[in-house]
Short mmCIF file of C-alpha atoms and ligand atoms in Angstrom, two decimals:
data_model
loop_
_atom_site.label_atom_id
_atom_site.label_comp_id
_atom_site.label_asym_id
_atom_site.label_seq_id
_atom_site.Cartn_x
_atom_site.Cartn_y
_atom_site.Cartn_z
CA MET A 10 107.12 132.32 109.53
CA ASP A 11 106.37 132.95 106.33
CA LYS A 12 102.84 135.14 104.71
CA LEU A 13 101.40 135.62 101.45
CA ILE A 14 99.89 139.09 101.03
CA ILE A 15 97.77 139.61 97.97
CA GLU A 16 97.09 142.23 96.04
CA GLY A 17 92.81 141.62 95.00
CA GLY A 18 90.83 142.55 92.61
CA ILE A 19 92.71 142.00 89.18
CA PRO A 20 90.93 139.03 86.97
CA LEU A 21 93.38 135.86 85.72
CA HIS A 22 94.66 136.16 82.41
CA GLY A 23 96.73 132.89 80.68
CA GLU A 24 98.27 129.38 81.21
CA ILE A 25 99.12 127.31 83.43
CA THR A 26 100.69 124.19 83.97
CA VAL A 27 99.61 121.19 86.53
CA SER A 28 101.45 119.33 88.87
CA GLY A 29 101.34 115.87 89.48
CA ALA A 30 98.82 114.80 92.14
CA LYS A 31 100.16 114.85 95.78
CA ASN A 32 97.84 112.79 97.41
CA ALA A 33 99.04 109.81 94.25
CA ALA A 34 102.67 110.39 94.42
CA LEU A 35 102.49 109.59 98.60
CA PRO A 36 101.10 106.54 98.36
CA ILE A 37 103.45 105.94 95.15
CA LEU A 38 106.40 107.06 96.91
CA CYS A 39 105.67 104.57 99.67
CA ALA A 40 105.13 101.54 97.45
CA SER A 41 108.76 101.93 96.46
CA LEU A 42 109.30 100.06 99.79
CA LEU A 43 107.50 97.03 98.47
CA ALA A 44 110.24 96.76 95.39
CA GLU A 45 113.81 94.96 95.06
CA THR A 46 114.61 97.10 92.55
CA PRO A 47 113.92 101.12 91.47
CA LEU A 48 111.05 102.72 91.03
CA GLU A 49 111.80 105.66 88.38
CA LEU A 50 109.28 108.19 89.25
CA THR A 51 107.75 111.50 87.04
CA SER A 52 106.36 114.44 88.01
CA VAL A 53 106.85 114.22 91.54
CA ALA A 54 105.24 117.70 92.31
CA ALA A 55 108.51 120.37 94.90
CA LEU A 56 105.92 120.51 98.01
CA LYS A 57 106.51 119.67 101.73
CA ASP A 58 104.64 116.32 102.04
CA ILE A 59 106.87 114.62 99.48
CA ASP A 60 109.78 116.02 101.38
CA THR A 61 108.16 114.48 104.90
CA THR A 62 108.25 111.29 102.73
CA LEU A 63 111.55 111.10 101.43
CA LYS A 64 112.82 111.51 104.02
CA LEU A 65 110.76 108.54 106.11
CA LEU A 66 111.50 106.65 103.65
CA ASP A 67 115.97 107.83 103.74
CA ILE A 68 115.27 107.20 106.54
CA MET A 69 114.85 103.23 106.62
CA GLY A 70 117.15 103.00 104.60
CA VAL A 71 115.45 103.86 101.16
CA LYS A 72 117.62 104.88 98.29
CA VAL A 73 116.87 108.23 97.07
CA THR A 74 117.81 110.43 94.24
CA ARG A 75 115.91 113.16 93.03
CA ASP A 76 116.61 115.37 90.41
CA ALA A 77 113.69 118.37 89.40
CA ASP A 78 110.07 116.33 89.18
CA LYS A 79 111.91 113.09 88.64
CA VAL A 80 112.65 110.58 91.58
CA LYS A 81 114.44 107.32 91.69
CA LEU A 82 113.88 105.47 94.63
CA ASP A 83 116.10 102.13 95.57
CA ALA A 84 114.24 99.99 98.66
CA SER A 85 117.00 96.81 98.62
CA GLU A 86 118.24 97.50 101.66
CA VAL A 87 115.63 98.80 104.24
CA GLY A 88 117.17 98.89 107.62
CA SER A 89 114.34 100.36 109.49
CA PHE A 90 110.88 99.39 110.17
CA GLU A 91 109.82 102.47 112.25
CA ALA A 92 108.22 105.78 111.27
CA THR A 93 108.23 107.64 114.18
CA TYR A 94 105.88 110.49 115.88
CA GLU A 95 107.77 112.96 114.88
CA MET A 96 106.78 112.24 111.60
CA VAL A 97 103.57 110.92 111.81
CA LYS A 98 103.24 113.75 113.43
CA THR A 99 104.10 116.09 110.67
CA MET A 100 102.41 114.30 108.33
CA ARG A 101 99.77 111.67 108.62
CA ALA A 102 99.87 110.12 104.97
CA SER A 103 103.78 108.82 107.09
CA ILE A 104 100.65 106.12 107.69
CA LEU A 105 100.75 104.92 103.87
CA VAL A 106 104.54 102.78 105.10
CA LEU A 107 102.37 100.49 106.81
CA GLY A 108 100.62 98.19 104.94
CA PRO A 109 104.17 97.72 102.82
CA LEU A 110 106.28 98.06 105.62
CA LEU A 111 104.41 94.63 107.19
CA ALA A 112 103.80 93.17 103.79
CA ARG A 113 107.58 93.09 102.73
CA PHE A 114 109.73 92.63 105.87
CA GLY A 115 107.01 90.84 108.12
CA SER A 116 107.43 93.66 110.82
CA ALA A 117 106.32 97.35 111.17
CA ARG A 118 106.06 99.80 113.84
CA VAL A 119 104.04 103.16 113.36
CA SER A 120 102.80 106.17 115.69
CA LEU A 121 99.55 106.33 115.68
CA PRO A 122 97.85 109.41 113.46
CA GLY A 123 96.92 111.89 116.45
CA GLY A 124 93.48 114.32 115.32
CA CYS A 125 94.56 116.80 113.27
CA ALA A 126 92.70 120.25 112.67
CA ILE A 127 89.72 119.00 110.10
CA GLY A 128 88.91 115.60 113.05
CA SER A 129 89.43 113.53 114.74
CA ARG A 130 91.12 110.76 111.50
CA PRO A 131 90.90 107.46 112.85
CA VAL A 132 93.32 104.87 111.46
CA ASP A 133 90.84 101.83 113.48
CA LEU A 134 90.18 100.83 109.24
CA HIS A 135 93.26 100.28 108.55
CA ILE A 136 94.05 97.76 111.63
CA LYS A 137 91.30 96.25 111.13
CA GLY A 138 92.32 95.62 107.15
CA LEU A 139 95.89 93.92 108.14
CA GLN A 140 94.85 92.44 110.80
CA ALA A 141 91.73 90.60 108.01
CA MET A 142 94.86 89.36 105.95
CA GLY A 143 96.45 88.03 110.04
CA ALA A 144 98.44 90.58 111.28
CA ALA A 145 99.68 90.43 114.80
CA ILE A 146 98.96 93.92 115.13
CA HIS A 147 99.42 96.10 118.72
CA ILE A 148 98.93 98.81 120.28
CA THR A 149 101.49 100.68 122.51
CA HIS A 150 102.98 103.43 123.88
CA GLY A 151 100.63 105.59 120.44
CA TYR A 152 102.42 103.28 118.20
CA ILE A 153 101.20 100.60 116.25
CA GLN A 154 103.14 97.51 116.54
CA ALA A 155 102.17 95.02 113.99
CA SER A 156 103.79 92.05 112.65
CA THR A 157 103.53 88.79 110.09
CA LEU A 158 106.30 86.25 111.72
CA HIS A 159 103.63 84.04 113.47
CA LEU A 160 101.87 83.68 110.14
CA PRO A 161 103.50 80.90 107.29
CA ASN A 162 106.30 82.38 105.73
CA ARG A 163 105.96 85.26 107.34
CA ARG A 164 103.16 86.81 104.48
CA LEU A 165 100.31 88.70 105.15
CA GLN A 166 97.15 85.87 103.77
CA GLY A 167 94.48 86.32 101.23
CA ALA A 168 91.52 87.60 103.00
CA ARG A 169 88.21 89.70 101.79
CA TYR A 170 87.57 92.79 103.30
CA TYR A 171 84.83 95.12 103.64
CA MET A 172 85.12 98.80 104.15
CA ASP A 173 82.93 100.55 106.91
CA MET A 174 83.81 103.88 105.58
CA VAL A 175 85.05 104.67 102.34
CA THR A 176 89.07 105.76 103.04
CA VAL A 177 91.35 106.62 100.56
CA THR A 178 94.31 105.63 101.97
CA GLY A 179 92.85 102.25 104.14
CA THR A 180 92.34 101.04 100.75
CA GLU A 181 95.73 102.25 99.91
CA ASN A 182 97.63 100.36 102.72
CA LEU A 183 95.20 97.69 102.27
CA MET A 184 95.91 98.14 98.33
CA MET A 185 99.64 97.65 99.26
CA ALA A 186 100.35 95.00 101.54
CA ALA A 187 97.44 92.90 99.60
CA ALA A 188 100.01 92.53 96.37
CA LEU A 189 102.72 90.86 98.10
CA ALA A 190 100.38 88.45 100.30
CA SER A 191 99.48 85.06 99.56
CA GLY A 192 96.58 84.15 98.46
CA THR A 193 93.74 86.39 97.63
CA THR A 194 92.79 89.96 98.41
CA ILE A 195 89.40 91.47 97.94
CA LEU A 196 88.32 94.44 99.67
CA GLU A 197 84.91 95.95 99.38
CA ASN A 198 83.57 99.00 99.36
CA ALA A 199 86.57 100.25 98.35
CA ALA A 200 88.04 104.18 97.42
CA LYS A 201 87.23 104.64 93.77
CA GLU A 202 88.93 108.31 94.16
CA PRO A 203 91.75 108.69 90.83
CA GLU A 204 94.73 108.08 93.06
CA VAL A 205 93.92 105.22 94.62
CA PHE A 206 93.56 104.19 90.42
CA ASP A 207 97.10 105.50 89.84
CA LEU A 208 98.71 104.08 93.16
CA ALA A 209 97.14 100.35 91.32
CA VAL A 210 98.73 100.89 87.64
CA CYS A 211 102.30 101.97 89.19
CA LEU A 212 102.00 98.87 91.70
CA ASN A 213 100.55 96.48 88.97
CA LYS A 214 103.80 97.74 86.16
CA MET A 215 105.40 96.26 89.57
CA GLY A 216 104.15 93.39 88.77
CA ALA A 217 101.23 93.07 91.04
CA LYS A 218 97.97 91.13 89.96
CA ILE A 219 95.48 94.30 90.71
CA LYS A 220 91.76 94.39 88.89
CA GLY A 221 89.20 96.42 90.05
CA ALA A 222 91.07 99.61 91.17
CA GLY A 223 88.84 102.58 90.52
CA THR A 224 85.60 100.28 91.17
CA ASP A 225 84.30 99.76 94.73
CA VAL A 226 85.46 95.93 94.56
CA ILE A 227 88.91 95.34 93.70
CA THR A 228 90.76 91.94 93.64
CA ILE A 229 94.23 92.08 94.32
CA GLU A 230 96.14 88.00 94.05
CA GLY A 231 99.35 88.62 95.85
CA VAL A 232 101.80 88.13 94.08
CA GLU A 233 105.88 86.75 96.24
CA LYS A 234 107.67 89.71 94.51
CA LEU A 235 107.67 93.19 93.47
CA ASN A 236 110.17 95.02 91.54
CA GLY A 237 110.86 99.43 90.71
CA ALA A 238 109.01 100.00 87.07
CA SER A 239 109.03 103.28 85.66
CA HIS A 240 105.44 105.97 85.90
CA ASN A 241 104.18 108.88 85.49
CA ILE A 242 102.34 110.46 88.59
CA VAL A 243 98.45 111.86 87.59
CA CYS A 244 97.76 115.87 87.15
CA ASP A 245 96.49 116.79 90.83
CA ARG A 246 92.50 117.81 90.39
CA ILE A 247 92.77 119.33 93.78
CA GLU A 248 95.00 121.90 92.31
CA ALA A 249 93.93 122.44 89.10
CA GLY A 250 90.06 123.06 90.63
CA THR A 251 90.81 125.05 93.03
CA TYR A 252 92.84 127.52 89.64
CA MET A 253 89.75 127.31 87.57
CA VAL A 254 88.19 128.38 91.01
CA ALA A 255 90.24 131.23 90.69
CA ALA A 256 89.74 131.43 87.04
CA ALA A 257 86.06 132.21 87.65
CA MET A 258 85.94 134.81 91.26
CA THR A 259 88.28 137.23 89.27
CA GLY A 260 85.76 137.58 86.38
CA GLY A 261 89.39 135.73 83.95
CA GLU A 262 90.60 133.70 81.52
CA VAL A 263 91.94 130.70 82.52
CA LYS A 264 94.03 127.70 80.59
CA LEU A 265 95.27 124.77 82.24
CA ASN A 266 97.03 121.54 80.29
CA ASN A 267 98.33 118.92 81.81
CA VAL A 268 94.91 118.00 83.12
CA GLN A 269 92.38 114.92 82.65
CA ALA A 270 89.38 116.60 83.32
CA ASP A 271 87.22 113.14 83.42
CA LEU A 272 88.23 113.39 86.76
CA LEU A 273 86.92 117.28 87.89
CA ASP A 274 83.25 115.92 86.61
CA ALA A 275 81.60 117.39 90.11
CA VAL A 276 83.91 119.93 90.22
CA ILE A 277 83.57 120.98 86.65
CA ASP A 278 79.51 120.92 86.47
CA LYS A 279 79.04 123.27 90.07
CA LEU A 280 81.97 125.84 87.81
CA ARG A 281 78.76 125.20 84.97
CA GLU A 282 76.08 125.88 86.95
CA ALA A 283 77.43 128.88 88.72
CA GLY A 284 77.60 130.20 85.40
CA ALA A 285 81.63 129.42 84.70
CA GLU A 286 82.02 128.59 80.93
CA VAL A 287 85.06 125.44 80.69
CA THR A 288 86.03 123.81 77.61
CA ILE A 289 87.31 121.06 77.51
CA ASP A 290 90.13 120.39 74.54
CA GLY A 291 92.37 116.92 75.13
CA GLU A 292 94.30 117.64 77.76
CA THR A 293 93.43 121.09 78.85
CA ILE A 294 90.96 122.85 80.38
CA THR A 295 89.60 126.49 80.28
CA VAL A 296 88.31 128.45 82.56
CA LYS A 297 86.05 131.99 81.56
CA SER A 298 84.09 133.84 83.57
CA ASP A 299 82.94 137.32 84.32
CA GLY A 300 82.86 137.56 86.96
CA LYS A 301 79.60 137.56 88.58
CA LEU A 302 78.39 133.60 89.51
CA ASN A 303 75.59 132.17 91.22
CA ALA A 304 75.80 130.77 93.78
CA VAL A 305 76.00 127.06 94.36
CA ASN A 306 75.25 124.17 97.04
CA ILE A 307 77.97 121.80 97.12
CA ARG A 308 77.59 118.49 99.36
CA THR A 309 81.24 116.23 99.69
CA ALA A 310 81.02 113.19 98.91
CA PRO A 311 83.51 110.10 97.46
CA HIS A 312 84.35 110.29 94.62
CA PRO A 313 82.69 110.67 91.86
CA ALA A 314 80.69 112.90 94.34
CA PHE A 315 81.92 116.34 94.68
CA PRO A 316 85.42 116.18 96.90
CA THR A 317 86.13 116.87 99.82
CA ASP A 318 89.46 118.52 99.08
CA MET A 319 87.77 120.76 97.15
CA GLN A 320 84.53 121.98 99.90
CA ALA A 321 86.29 125.40 100.91
CA GLN A 322 87.78 126.57 97.58
CA PHE A 323 83.49 126.25 96.85
CA MET A 324 83.07 128.04 100.05
CA ALA A 325 84.48 131.13 98.99
CA MET A 326 83.37 131.21 95.82
CA ASN A 327 79.72 131.43 97.33
CA ALA A 328 81.10 134.07 99.18
CA MET A 329 81.13 136.80 96.73
CA ALA A 330 78.04 134.61 94.64
CA GLU A 331 75.01 136.59 93.53
CA GLY A 332 71.95 134.05 96.01
CA VAL A 333 72.60 131.81 98.77
CA SER A 334 73.79 128.51 98.83
CA LYS A 335 74.63 125.33 101.05
CA VAL A 336 77.88 123.95 100.75
CA THR A 337 77.37 120.32 103.43
CA GLU A 338 80.73 118.58 104.71
CA THR A 339 80.27 114.68 104.34
CA ILE A 340 83.28 113.45 104.86
CA PHE A 341 85.57 114.95 107.71
CA GLU A 342 83.15 116.45 110.94
CA ASN A 343 85.32 120.07 111.53
CA ARG A 344 86.37 120.92 107.69
CA PHE A 345 84.46 124.74 108.41
CA MET A 346 87.99 126.61 110.27
CA HIS A 347 88.16 129.05 107.04
CA VAL A 348 84.00 129.75 107.50
CA GLN A 349 85.67 132.81 110.31
CA GLU A 350 88.91 133.67 108.70
CA LEU A 351 86.60 133.78 105.35
CA GLN A 352 83.71 135.96 107.25
CA ARG A 353 87.14 138.24 108.22
CA LEU A 354 87.39 139.17 104.98
CA GLY A 355 83.05 139.74 104.82
CA ALA A 356 81.88 137.06 104.10
CA ASP A 357 78.34 135.85 105.11
CA ILE A 358 77.90 132.79 106.69
CA SER A 359 76.48 130.95 109.37
CA ILE A 360 77.56 127.39 110.47
CA ASP A 361 74.50 124.57 111.89
CA GLY A 362 75.87 121.49 112.43
CA ASN A 363 78.28 119.75 109.10
CA THR A 364 75.63 122.77 106.78
CA ALA A 365 77.26 125.86 106.01
CA LEU A 366 74.53 129.00 104.07
CA VAL A 367 76.39 131.22 103.12
CA GLN A 368 74.79 134.49 101.34
CA GLY A 369 76.71 136.45 99.42
CA VAL A 370 78.10 139.43 98.93
CA SER A 371 78.49 141.70 97.24
CA HIS A 372 82.01 141.80 98.08
CA LEU A 373 85.33 141.51 99.98
CA ASP A 374 87.46 143.75 102.08
CA GLY A 375 91.26 142.58 102.59
CA ALA A 376 92.34 141.54 105.74
CA THR A 377 94.71 139.32 108.28
CA VAL A 378 93.78 135.90 108.58
CA MET A 379 95.70 132.85 109.38
CA ALA A 380 94.68 128.91 107.76
CA THR A 381 94.70 125.78 110.08
CA ASP A 382 95.37 123.08 106.52
CA LEU A 383 95.76 123.59 103.09
CA ARG A 384 92.32 123.42 101.83
CA ALA A 385 91.10 126.63 104.17
CA SER A 386 94.32 128.02 103.45
CA ALA A 387 93.16 128.05 99.38
CA SER A 388 90.05 128.93 100.14
CA LEU A 389 92.03 132.04 101.62
CA VAL A 390 93.53 132.76 98.54
CA LEU A 391 90.69 132.57 96.32
CA ALA A 392 89.09 135.27 98.64
CA GLY A 393 92.55 137.68 98.62
CA LEU A 394 92.85 136.96 94.54
CA VAL A 395 89.18 139.21 94.91
CA ALA A 396 88.87 141.27 97.87
CA ARG A 397 89.25 145.15 97.83
CA GLY A 398 92.23 145.57 98.79
CA GLU A 399 95.55 144.06 100.71
CA THR A 400 94.58 140.82 101.94
CA VAL A 401 97.87 138.97 104.14
CA ILE A 402 96.79 135.43 104.91
CA GLU A 403 99.57 134.08 107.82
CA ARG A 404 100.84 130.39 108.38
CA ILE A 405 101.42 129.38 104.29
CA TYR A 406 102.90 126.68 104.92
CA HIS A 407 99.84 124.79 105.09
CA LEU A 408 100.23 125.98 101.22
CA ASP A 409 103.68 124.40 100.47
CA ARG A 410 102.26 121.56 101.46
CA GLY A 411 99.70 120.89 98.92
CA TYR A 412 100.67 124.29 95.76
CA GLU A 413 103.84 123.50 93.97
CA PHE A 414 105.03 126.90 92.42
CA LEU A 415 102.32 128.47 93.87
CA GLU A 416 103.44 132.58 94.00
CA ALA A 417 104.55 131.59 90.69
CA LYS A 418 101.94 130.30 88.94
CA LEU A 419 99.73 132.71 90.33
CA THR A 420 101.97 135.57 89.33
CA ALA A 421 102.21 134.01 85.75
CA LEU A 422 98.42 134.44 85.31
CA GLY A 423 99.19 138.29 85.93
CA ALA A 424 97.50 138.42 90.55
CA LYS A 425 99.90 140.59 92.93
CA VAL A 426 101.27 137.84 94.45
CA LYS A 427 104.24 138.01 97.47
CA ARG A 428 105.74 136.28 99.90
CA ALA A 429 107.47 137.98 103.09
CA HIS A 430 108.89 136.57 105.55
C1 LIG B 524 92.46 111.34 102.15
C2 LIG B 524 93.45 112.21 101.06
C3 LIG B 524 92.58 113.17 101.83
C4 LIG B 524 91.92 113.98 101.64
C5 LIG B 524 90.41 112.60 102.59
C6 LIG B 524 89.29 112.29 102.05
C7 LIG B 524 95.51 111.67 100.88
C8 LIG B 524 96.94 111.80 101.65
N1 LIG B 524 93.98 112.59 101.36
O1 LIG B 524 92.97 111.75 103.33
O2 LIG B 524 93.07 114.79 100.94
O3 LIG B 524 90.66 115.03 102.14
O4 LIG B 524 91.44 111.53 101.59
O5 LIG B 524 88.77 112.45 100.18
O6 LIG B 524 95.40 110.57 100.07
N2 LIG B 524 87.89 106.71 108.67
C9 LIG B 524 87.79 106.25 109.30
N3 LIG B 524 89.02 105.09 109.88
C10 LIG B 524 89.62 104.85 109.03
C11 LIG B 524 90.20 105.44 108.10
C12 LIG B 524 89.06 106.65 107.93
O7 LIG B 524 86.98 106.26 110.14
O8 LIG B 524 91.10 103.71 109.67
C13 LIG B 524 87.12 108.18 108.08
C14 LIG B 524 87.65 109.61 108.84
O9 LIG B 524 87.95 109.88 109.73
C15 LIG B 524 87.10 110.21 108.02
C16 LIG B 524 86.68 109.43 106.22
O10 LIG B 524 86.97 107.80 107.69
O11 LIG B 524 86.34 110.76 108.03
C17 LIG B 524 87.24 109.69 105.53
O12 LIG B 524 89.36 109.26 105.15
P1 LIG B 524 89.73 109.04 104.52
O13 LIG B 524 89.30 109.19 103.16
O14 LIG B 524 89.88 107.73 105.13
O15 LIG B 524 90.83 110.13 104.12
P2 LIG B 524 92.46 109.89 104.76
O16 LIG B 524 92.63 108.90 103.24
O17 LIG B 524 92.84 110.19 105.82
#
């Protein structure tokens, strides 16, 4: 299995371009299932999760053409409405085919995702929302079996649905399903993440009638059919945030191109509070620091609050900052798997329930570490960039799921990073 070897202690300098967002691309790729003519996308990053989604769509009969960051998806002849356990266990976001399949074809069979490294992550709200739209859903043999065959014209029915918890993929699944339903659907307590907004923009280009995306009430007037469109995927705010922290921690100066600063307000505020200089100029953000940072308290919550997907990276930053900080995780129950590994590098962190208490230390020392999820891996890369000596990060397939051209981008900024088998 591949590992990443990092020689720490080099301040990062230079500029890189931020890729298209993984978490926007995944639902938008699945939205191609709703369209009768081809959907053309640009800024689709070269990531493992994207490969997995394209493979899943291909198995279903979607014709996929890919050329660098451009992907064309033709779902005019879909022949299978199933996402198997093998696919869903590789990538939980495979659940995003459920809404589109059911809405367009009246039938879907999707494996229930199991637990994962960061918690139990149920999909009950996806299921309840579809049931509110009239779908018949049975859970058998570990599969969600959904049908609309009993409904008039086999179409889902518009409904008002309040989501008990803010769920990103849940909101996306229901928004896609409602786009082809008969009548109007109102989703309350919807996720406001920029990736939900980007999906709505794309669906509207395809002929959907969606209002309110980006707020917590989304109104979807169902239409009879959707067509393809052209869409450029929004920038990856989490990738951008990760490189911003890297610049701050290493005491360098990094300019990021192709980034929307307004999607990163909470992250930018915290970086400034930590003492980094953040300059925004159009679609660029520059982060400059002397590497002497203050510890900052973090509390994750749904957008626009501080993103859970940046929690691990800030934990790494706090590990070497001046002072004590509290990092509270409110979204996922078990998202502190990076703590033990950061401790192996010399970090002083204790956990009490969903809060980690981080006492900044003067230095970290390189060691061999291993990560259990994507953002935990990112935090280990950041720690490795400042640790003394060599840090070896095992199981980097997690990083390949979410960071496009990671070594190339880090190398362009002057880091000493190499991949080994
Ligand atoms: C998405 C993101 C992930 C991010 C997360 C939170 C994608 C592909 N992934 O994941 O990177 O960390 O949002 O911002 O976009 N929940 C339920 N029942 C449900 C659905 C969710 O109880 O039916 C709970 C989850 O267990 C979790 C919380 O709601 O505690 C939020 O999860 P959710 O927003 O659904 O995360 P994902 O959409 O899976």
